[in-house]
Tab-separated table of C-alpha atoms in Angstrom:
chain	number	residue	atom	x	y	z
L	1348	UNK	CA	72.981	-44.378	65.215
L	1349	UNK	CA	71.014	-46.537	62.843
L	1350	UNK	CA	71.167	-50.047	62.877
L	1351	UNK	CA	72.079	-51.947	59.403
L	1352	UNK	CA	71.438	-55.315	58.751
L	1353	UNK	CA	74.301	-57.748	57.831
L	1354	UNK	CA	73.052	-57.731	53.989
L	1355	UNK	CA	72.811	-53.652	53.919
L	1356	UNK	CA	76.199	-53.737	55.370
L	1357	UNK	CA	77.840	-56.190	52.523
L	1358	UNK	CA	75.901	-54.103	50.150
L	1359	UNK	CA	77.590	-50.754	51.117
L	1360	UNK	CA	80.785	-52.525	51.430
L	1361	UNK	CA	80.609	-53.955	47.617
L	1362	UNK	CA	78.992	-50.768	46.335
L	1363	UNK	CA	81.904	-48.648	47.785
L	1364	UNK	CA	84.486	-50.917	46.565
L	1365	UNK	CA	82.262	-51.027	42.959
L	1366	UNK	CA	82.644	-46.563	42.869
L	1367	UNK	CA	86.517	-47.182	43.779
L	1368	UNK	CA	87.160	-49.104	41.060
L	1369	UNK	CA	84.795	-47.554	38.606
L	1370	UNK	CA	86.354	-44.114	39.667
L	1371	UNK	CA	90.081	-45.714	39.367
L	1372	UNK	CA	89.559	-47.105	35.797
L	1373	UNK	CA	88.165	-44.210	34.662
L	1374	UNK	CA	90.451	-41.643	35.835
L	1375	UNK	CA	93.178	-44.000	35.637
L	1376	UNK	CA	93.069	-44.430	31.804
L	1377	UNK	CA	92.592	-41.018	31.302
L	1378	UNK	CA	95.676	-40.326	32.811
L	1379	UNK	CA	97.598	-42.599	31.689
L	1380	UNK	CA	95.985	-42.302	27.917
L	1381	UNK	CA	97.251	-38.529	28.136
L	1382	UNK	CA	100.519	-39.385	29.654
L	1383	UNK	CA	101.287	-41.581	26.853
L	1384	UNK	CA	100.809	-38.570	23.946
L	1385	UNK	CA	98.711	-40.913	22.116
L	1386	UNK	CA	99.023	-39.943	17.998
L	1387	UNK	CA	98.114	-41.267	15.115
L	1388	UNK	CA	99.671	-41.812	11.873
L	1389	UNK	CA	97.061	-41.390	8.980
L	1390	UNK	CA	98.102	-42.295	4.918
L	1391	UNK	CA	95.840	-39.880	2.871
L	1392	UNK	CA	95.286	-41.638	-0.502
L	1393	UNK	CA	93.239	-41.450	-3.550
L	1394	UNK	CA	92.416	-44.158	-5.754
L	1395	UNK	CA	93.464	-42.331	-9.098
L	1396	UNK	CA	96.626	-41.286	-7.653
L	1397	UNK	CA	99.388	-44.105	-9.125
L	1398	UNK	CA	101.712	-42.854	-6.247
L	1399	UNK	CA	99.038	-44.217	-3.978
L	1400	UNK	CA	98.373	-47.431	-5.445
L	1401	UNK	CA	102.008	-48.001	-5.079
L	1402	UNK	CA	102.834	-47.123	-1.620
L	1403	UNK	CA	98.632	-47.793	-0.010
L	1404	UNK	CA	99.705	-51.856	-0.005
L	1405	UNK	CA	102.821	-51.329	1.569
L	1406	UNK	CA	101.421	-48.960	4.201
L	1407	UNK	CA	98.507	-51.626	5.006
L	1408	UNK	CA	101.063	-54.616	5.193
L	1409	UNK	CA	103.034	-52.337	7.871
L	1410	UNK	CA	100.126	-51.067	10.062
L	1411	UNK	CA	97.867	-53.886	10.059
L	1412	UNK	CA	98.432	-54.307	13.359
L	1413	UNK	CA	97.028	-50.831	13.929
L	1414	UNK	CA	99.144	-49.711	16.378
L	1415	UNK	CA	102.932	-49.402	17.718
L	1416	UNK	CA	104.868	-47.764	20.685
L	1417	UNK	CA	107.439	-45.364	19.487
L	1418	UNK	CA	108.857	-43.975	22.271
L	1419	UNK	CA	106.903	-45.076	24.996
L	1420	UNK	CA	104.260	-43.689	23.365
L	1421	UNK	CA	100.851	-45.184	21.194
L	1422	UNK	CA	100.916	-44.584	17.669
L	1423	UNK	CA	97.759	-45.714	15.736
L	1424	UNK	CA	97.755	-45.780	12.301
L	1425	UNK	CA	95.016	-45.345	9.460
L	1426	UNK	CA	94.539	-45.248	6.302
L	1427	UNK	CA	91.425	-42.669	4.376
L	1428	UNK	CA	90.606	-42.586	0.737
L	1429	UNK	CA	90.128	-39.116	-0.866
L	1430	UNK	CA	86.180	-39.622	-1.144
L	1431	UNK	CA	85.489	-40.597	2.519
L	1432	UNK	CA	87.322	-37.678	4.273
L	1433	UNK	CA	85.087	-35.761	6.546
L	1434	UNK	CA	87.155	-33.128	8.029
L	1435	UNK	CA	87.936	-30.652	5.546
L	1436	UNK	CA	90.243	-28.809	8.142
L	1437	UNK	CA	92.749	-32.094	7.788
L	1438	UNK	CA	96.076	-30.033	5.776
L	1439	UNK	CA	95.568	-32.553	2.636
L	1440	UNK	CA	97.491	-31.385	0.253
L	1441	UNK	CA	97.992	-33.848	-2.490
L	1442	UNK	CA	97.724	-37.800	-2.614
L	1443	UNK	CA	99.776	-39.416	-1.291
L	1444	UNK	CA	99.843	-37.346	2.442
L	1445	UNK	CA	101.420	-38.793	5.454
L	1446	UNK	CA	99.951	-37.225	8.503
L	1447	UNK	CA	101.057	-37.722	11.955
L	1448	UNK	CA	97.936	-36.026	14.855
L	1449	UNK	CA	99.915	-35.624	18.129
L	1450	UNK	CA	97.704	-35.502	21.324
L	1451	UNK	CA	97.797	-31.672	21.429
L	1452	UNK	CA	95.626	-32.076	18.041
L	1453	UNK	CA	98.362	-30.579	15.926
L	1454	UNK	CA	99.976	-31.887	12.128
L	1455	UNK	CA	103.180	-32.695	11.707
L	1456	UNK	CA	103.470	-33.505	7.824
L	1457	UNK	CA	105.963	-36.940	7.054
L	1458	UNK	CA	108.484	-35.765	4.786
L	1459	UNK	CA	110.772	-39.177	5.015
L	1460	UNK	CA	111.300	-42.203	2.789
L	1461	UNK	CA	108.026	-44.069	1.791
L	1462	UNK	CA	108.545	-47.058	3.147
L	1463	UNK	CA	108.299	-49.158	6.265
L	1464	UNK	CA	111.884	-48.782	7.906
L	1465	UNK	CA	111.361	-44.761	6.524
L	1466	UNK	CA	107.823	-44.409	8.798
L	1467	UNK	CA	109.474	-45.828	11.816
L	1468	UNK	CA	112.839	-43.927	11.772
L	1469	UNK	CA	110.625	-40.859	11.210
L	1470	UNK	CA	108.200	-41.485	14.045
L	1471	UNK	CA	110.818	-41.834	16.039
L	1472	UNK	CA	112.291	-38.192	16.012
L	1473	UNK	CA	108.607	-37.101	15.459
L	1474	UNK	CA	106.692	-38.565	18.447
């Protein structure tokens, strides 16, 4: 059997404990990131659209914290303009558009009262 100095032995013992915790974070908030059927709720707006201008300030006031559990569950919230949207398979179909992603990837389209206490009783059956 090999002999280890005291230092190689500290340095195997902190290494080890280093992987443990580097291999419990990670798969840890994995888990627990897909346990939680993290969504997000995304306003769709265009800056010609009056119905937008109306409703975009009231939708930033109520999700500028970014986030809220519904549920149990994270819901993040965001907010892209017309001109900026990247992902032409988004089901946009006319300004304003209240989209909620689940984890699975899939849309579920709001179709509730524009307004802040409207959102959250609609997340709740929806999330």
């Amino acid at each position: 059997m090999a002999k280890f100095s005291a230092n190689s032995k500290y340095a195997m013992i902190v290494g080890s404990i280093v992987l443990l915790l580097v291999i419990v974070y990670f798969f840890g908030s994995r888990s627990e990131g897909f346990q939680s059927g993290d969504a997000t709720f995304t306003l769709y707006y265009a800056d010609w659209c009056p119905h937008c201008k109306t409703v975009k300030p009231v939708f930033a006031d109520w999700s500028k914290s970014g986030s809220f559990t519904v549920n149990g569950k994270s819901v993040t919230t965001n907010m892209v303009e017309e001109s900026s949207m990247k992902d032409k398979s988004v089901p946009v179909k006319g300004y304003p558009t209240f989209l909620l992603k689940k984890a699975d990837g899939s849309y579920v389209e709001f179709d509730g009262d524009r307004s802040p206490s409207g959102w959250e009783q609609w997340l709740a059956k929806n999330v």
